[in-house]
Short mmCIF file of C-alpha atoms in Angstrom, two decimals:
data_model
loop_
_atom_site.label_atom_id
_atom_site.label_comp_id
_atom_site.label_asym_id
_atom_site.label_seq_id
_atom_site.Cartn_x
_atom_site.Cartn_y
_atom_site.Cartn_z
CA UNK T 22 45.85 101.53 119.64
CA UNK T 23 42.09 101.05 119.85
CA UNK T 24 40.73 97.92 118.30
CA UNK T 25 37.35 97.54 116.63
CA UNK T 26 34.61 99.01 118.80
CA UNK T 27 30.89 98.31 118.55
CA UNK T 28 27.88 99.84 120.23
CA UNK T 29 25.63 99.08 121.93
CA UNK T 30 26.72 95.78 123.50
CA UNK T 31 23.18 94.60 124.08
CA UNK T 32 19.83 95.63 122.62
CA UNK T 33 16.25 94.47 123.06
CA UNK T 34 13.64 95.29 120.42
CA UNK T 35 10.17 94.12 119.49
CA UNK T 36 9.00 92.72 116.18
CA UNK T 37 8.48 95.34 113.47
CA UNK T 38 10.85 97.86 115.01
CA UNK T 39 13.99 99.21 113.41
CA UNK T 40 17.52 99.06 114.85
CA UNK T 41 20.85 100.76 114.17
CA UNK T 42 24.16 99.24 115.22
CA UNK T 43 27.46 101.10 115.10
CA UNK T 44 31.08 100.16 114.47
CA UNK T 45 34.39 102.02 114.56
CA UNK T 46 37.23 100.24 112.78
CA UNK T 47 40.71 99.59 114.09
CA UNK T 48 43.09 102.48 113.59
CA UNK T 49 44.54 102.41 110.07
CA UNK T 50 41.71 100.30 108.66
CA UNK T 51 39.34 101.60 105.99
CA UNK T 52 37.13 98.59 105.28
CA UNK T 53 34.25 97.38 107.43
CA UNK T 54 32.30 94.13 107.13
CA UNK T 55 29.24 93.03 109.08
CA UNK T 56 28.33 89.50 110.15
CA UNK T 57 25.34 87.86 111.81
CA UNK T 58 26.01 84.98 114.18
CA UNK T 59 23.05 82.91 115.36
CA UNK T 60 23.47 80.79 118.48
CA UNK T 61 25.65 77.74 117.82
CA UNK T 62 26.54 78.73 114.27
CA UNK T 63 29.40 80.40 112.46
CA UNK T 64 29.19 84.07 111.47
CA UNK T 65 27.28 84.78 108.25
CA UNK T 66 28.53 87.55 105.93
CA UNK T 67 26.03 90.40 105.55
CA UNK T 68 27.98 93.00 103.54
CA UNK T 69 31.23 94.91 103.21
CA UNK T 70 31.77 98.66 102.95
CA UNK T 71 34.81 100.29 101.36
CA UNK T 72 35.16 103.92 100.25
CA UNK T 73 31.66 104.56 101.58
CA UNK T 74 30.06 102.07 99.19
CA UNK T 75 28.65 98.58 99.61
CA UNK T 76 31.14 96.39 97.72
CA UNK T 77 29.93 92.88 98.42
CA UNK T 78 26.73 91.43 99.88
CA UNK T 79 25.72 88.09 101.32
CA UNK T 80 22.31 86.42 101.18
CA UNK T 81 20.43 88.89 103.32
CA UNK T 82 17.19 90.74 102.43
CA UNK T 83 16.96 94.44 101.72
CA UNK T 84 15.75 94.98 105.29
CA UNK T 85 19.46 94.92 106.10
CA UNK T 86 21.20 98.08 104.98
CA UNK T 87 24.31 99.94 105.93
CA UNK T 88 26.37 103.03 105.65
CA UNK T 89 30.01 104.00 105.89
CA UNK T 90 31.09 107.47 106.92
CA UNK T 91 34.15 109.47 105.75
CA UNK T 92 35.97 108.54 108.98
CA UNK T 93 35.47 104.83 108.00
CA UNK T 94 33.01 104.10 110.82
CA UNK T 95 29.90 102.21 109.81
CA UNK T 96 26.29 101.57 110.72
CA UNK T 97 24.12 98.51 110.20
CA UNK T 98 20.39 99.14 109.97
CA UNK T 99 17.74 96.46 110.17
CA UNK T 100 14.12 97.37 109.42
CA UNK T 101 10.92 95.49 110.23
CA UNK T 102 12.62 93.26 112.77
CA UNK T 103 11.68 89.58 112.89
CA UNK T 104 12.15 87.13 115.74
CA UNK T 105 14.73 85.37 113.56
CA UNK T 106 16.89 88.48 113.52
CA UNK T 107 17.88 87.76 117.12
CA UNK T 108 21.63 87.13 116.97
CA UNK T 109 25.10 88.43 117.73
CA UNK T 110 26.05 91.06 115.16
CA UNK T 111 29.77 91.34 114.56
CA UNK T 112 31.74 94.03 112.84
CA UNK T 113 35.16 93.36 111.33
CA UNK T 114 37.67 95.80 109.92
CA UNK T 115 40.60 95.41 107.54
CA UNK T 116 42.87 97.44 105.27
CA UNK T 117 41.83 97.85 101.66
CA UNK T 118 39.19 95.95 99.78
CA UNK T 119 41.29 92.94 98.94
CA UNK T 120 42.41 89.93 100.91
CA UNK T 121 43.48 91.14 104.31
CA UNK T 122 43.49 89.94 107.89
CA UNK T 123 40.18 90.61 109.66
CA UNK T 124 39.89 92.05 113.16
CA UNK T 125 36.55 91.73 114.96
CA UNK T 126 34.74 93.80 117.54
CA UNK T 127 33.04 92.28 120.57
CA UNK T 128 29.65 92.37 118.89
CA UNK T 129 26.13 93.59 119.63
CA UNK T 130 23.72 91.02 121.05
CA UNK T 131 20.29 91.78 119.58
CA UNK T 132 17.18 90.19 121.04
CA UNK T 133 13.88 90.60 119.20
CA UNK T 134 10.78 89.86 121.29
CA UNK Y 23 28.68 78.89 96.67
CA UNK Y 24 31.74 77.55 98.42
CA UNK Y 25 31.26 75.05 101.24
CA UNK Y 26 33.47 75.11 104.34
CA UNK Y 27 33.44 72.07 106.59
CA UNK Y 28 35.21 71.76 109.92
CA UNK Y 29 35.95 68.65 111.91
CA UNK Y 30 35.51 67.46 114.51
CA UNK Y 31 32.47 69.48 115.62
CA UNK Y 32 33.29 68.91 119.29
CA UNK Y 33 36.47 67.96 121.10
CA UNK Y 34 37.04 67.39 124.81
CA UNK Y 35 40.63 67.05 126.03
CA UNK Y 36 42.62 67.06 129.23
CA UNK Y 37 44.99 69.90 129.92
CA UNK Y 38 48.37 69.23 128.31
CA UNK Y 39 47.00 67.23 125.38
CA UNK Y 40 47.61 68.03 121.73
CA UNK Y 41 44.91 68.44 119.09
CA UNK Y 42 44.44 68.84 115.34
CA UNK Y 43 41.47 70.69 113.86
CA UNK Y 44 40.64 70.37 110.17
CA UNK Y 45 39.00 72.71 107.66
CA UNK Y 46 38.00 71.52 104.17
CA UNK Y 47 36.76 73.87 101.47
CA UNK Y 48 35.06 73.02 98.21
CA UNK Y 49 36.55 75.56 95.80
CA UNK Y 50 39.54 77.84 95.20
CA UNK Y 51 40.02 80.60 97.74
CA UNK Y 52 41.97 83.84 97.93
CA UNK Y 53 42.83 83.40 101.58
CA UNK Y 54 42.05 81.45 104.72
CA UNK Y 55 41.99 82.62 108.32
CA UNK Y 56 41.64 80.81 111.65
CA UNK Y 57 39.79 82.41 114.55
CA UNK Y 58 39.22 81.57 118.21
CA UNK Y 59 35.92 82.68 119.74
CA UNK Y 60 36.15 82.86 123.52
CA UNK Y 61 33.20 82.18 125.85
CA UNK Y 62 32.38 85.91 125.83
CA UNK Y 63 31.95 85.93 122.06
CA UNK Y 64 35.12 87.77 121.09
CA UNK Y 65 36.66 86.51 117.84
CA UNK Y 66 40.46 86.57 117.85
CA UNK Y 67 42.40 86.18 114.62
CA UNK Y 68 44.94 83.38 115.07
CA UNK Y 69 46.34 83.01 111.56
CA UNK Y 70 46.06 84.54 108.12
CA UNK Y 71 47.30 81.62 106.06
CA UNK Y 72 46.35 81.30 102.36
CA UNK Y 73 49.07 78.68 101.93
CA UNK Y 74 52.04 77.16 103.72
CA UNK Y 75 52.76 76.81 107.43
CA UNK Y 76 52.87 79.34 110.25
CA UNK Y 77 53.58 79.01 113.94
CA UNK Y 78 52.71 81.21 116.90
CA UNK Y 79 53.75 79.78 120.24
CA UNK Y 80 51.82 76.58 120.95
CA UNK Y 81 49.67 77.04 117.86
CA UNK Y 82 50.55 76.30 114.28
CA UNK Y 83 48.59 76.10 111.05
CA UNK Y 84 49.11 74.58 107.63
CA UNK Y 85 47.10 75.27 104.48
CA UNK Y 86 47.40 73.10 101.37
CA UNK Y 87 45.44 75.21 98.91
CA UNK Y 88 45.84 72.78 96.00
CA UNK Y 89 44.15 70.06 98.07
CA UNK Y 90 41.64 72.47 99.63
CA UNK Y 91 42.25 71.96 103.31
CA UNK Y 92 43.84 73.58 106.32
CA UNK Y 93 44.89 72.20 109.70
CA UNK Y 94 45.22 73.96 113.05
CA UNK Y 95 47.49 72.33 115.62
CA UNK Y 96 47.26 73.11 119.33
CA UNK Y 97 49.99 71.67 121.52
CA UNK Y 98 50.12 71.39 125.32
CA UNK Y 99 46.49 72.58 125.66
CA UNK Y 100 45.54 74.97 128.45
CA UNK Y 101 42.07 75.67 129.86
CA UNK Y 102 42.22 79.11 128.25
CA UNK Y 103 42.29 77.40 124.85
CA UNK Y 104 38.64 76.43 125.34
CA UNK Y 105 36.14 77.97 122.99
CA UNK Y 106 35.10 77.63 119.37
CA UNK Y 107 37.61 77.60 116.54
CA UNK Y 108 36.47 78.81 113.13
CA UNK Y 109 38.13 78.77 109.77
CA UNK Y 110 37.03 81.38 107.25
CA UNK Y 111 37.78 81.58 103.55
CA UNK Y 112 37.51 84.34 100.98
CA UNK Y 113 35.87 83.06 97.83
CA UNK Y 114 38.10 83.31 94.76
CA UNK Y 115 35.11 84.20 92.60
CA UNK Y 116 33.61 86.72 95.03
CA UNK Y 117 36.49 88.70 96.44
CA UNK Y 118 35.89 90.20 99.89
CA UNK Y 119 33.06 87.72 100.67
CA UNK Y 120 34.22 85.72 103.68
CA UNK Y 121 32.59 82.36 104.41
CA UNK Y 122 32.92 80.77 107.85
CA UNK Y 123 32.78 77.12 108.73
CA UNK Y 124 30.49 75.89 111.49
CA UNK Y 125 33.36 75.65 113.95
CA UNK Y 126 35.00 73.16 116.29
CA UNK Y 127 34.02 73.50 119.95
CA UNK Y 128 37.07 72.70 122.09
CA UNK Y 129 36.78 72.04 125.82
CA UNK Y 130 39.97 71.65 127.85
CA UNK Y 131 39.46 70.01 131.25
CA UNK Y 132 41.92 70.78 134.10
#
């Protein structure tokens, strides 16, 4: 039973560029959430996707957008990258939109130069 | 929004020691989860515990929702227990929005 998978594992971009990160949820899960974790801090909630729609959003600018596909996989897009966007980006999956146990992927380490 | 505070921020113990990590939250929550982040960054779900007590081997957790806190107990620590422990709560007023604490960094010395 495959867990949550994320790609790529590492990524280096320059300021102003755009990036797309990908996530496949754990088998049987239909909800995907994205988190940003800066060095030494706890993960910060970006948004959640369920039934291919953004259901909940944290305090992140519109430069952060996402998508969920019919197979429940998801993408996180960040436009106009800033140095401060350098972080570990984590994807979590769960069943249903309500309160459920979260399972995390290994993350994508994004470095913006 | 809801505030989640964890204590202590850092803890250094010898192998075999016991420890208690605390998570306080400022408002009503739908659920609470404890995670362990290993040195490679992987977050492992330890407990899904909106209330009551659960045990899993050397680890146990208790959440007292009415008093807005949760405790994670680690007994007979092993070096593999090292890492950062996070609690995360789902806001009652914003379902599906999960807020993490700043974590407790645990170092177990052999």
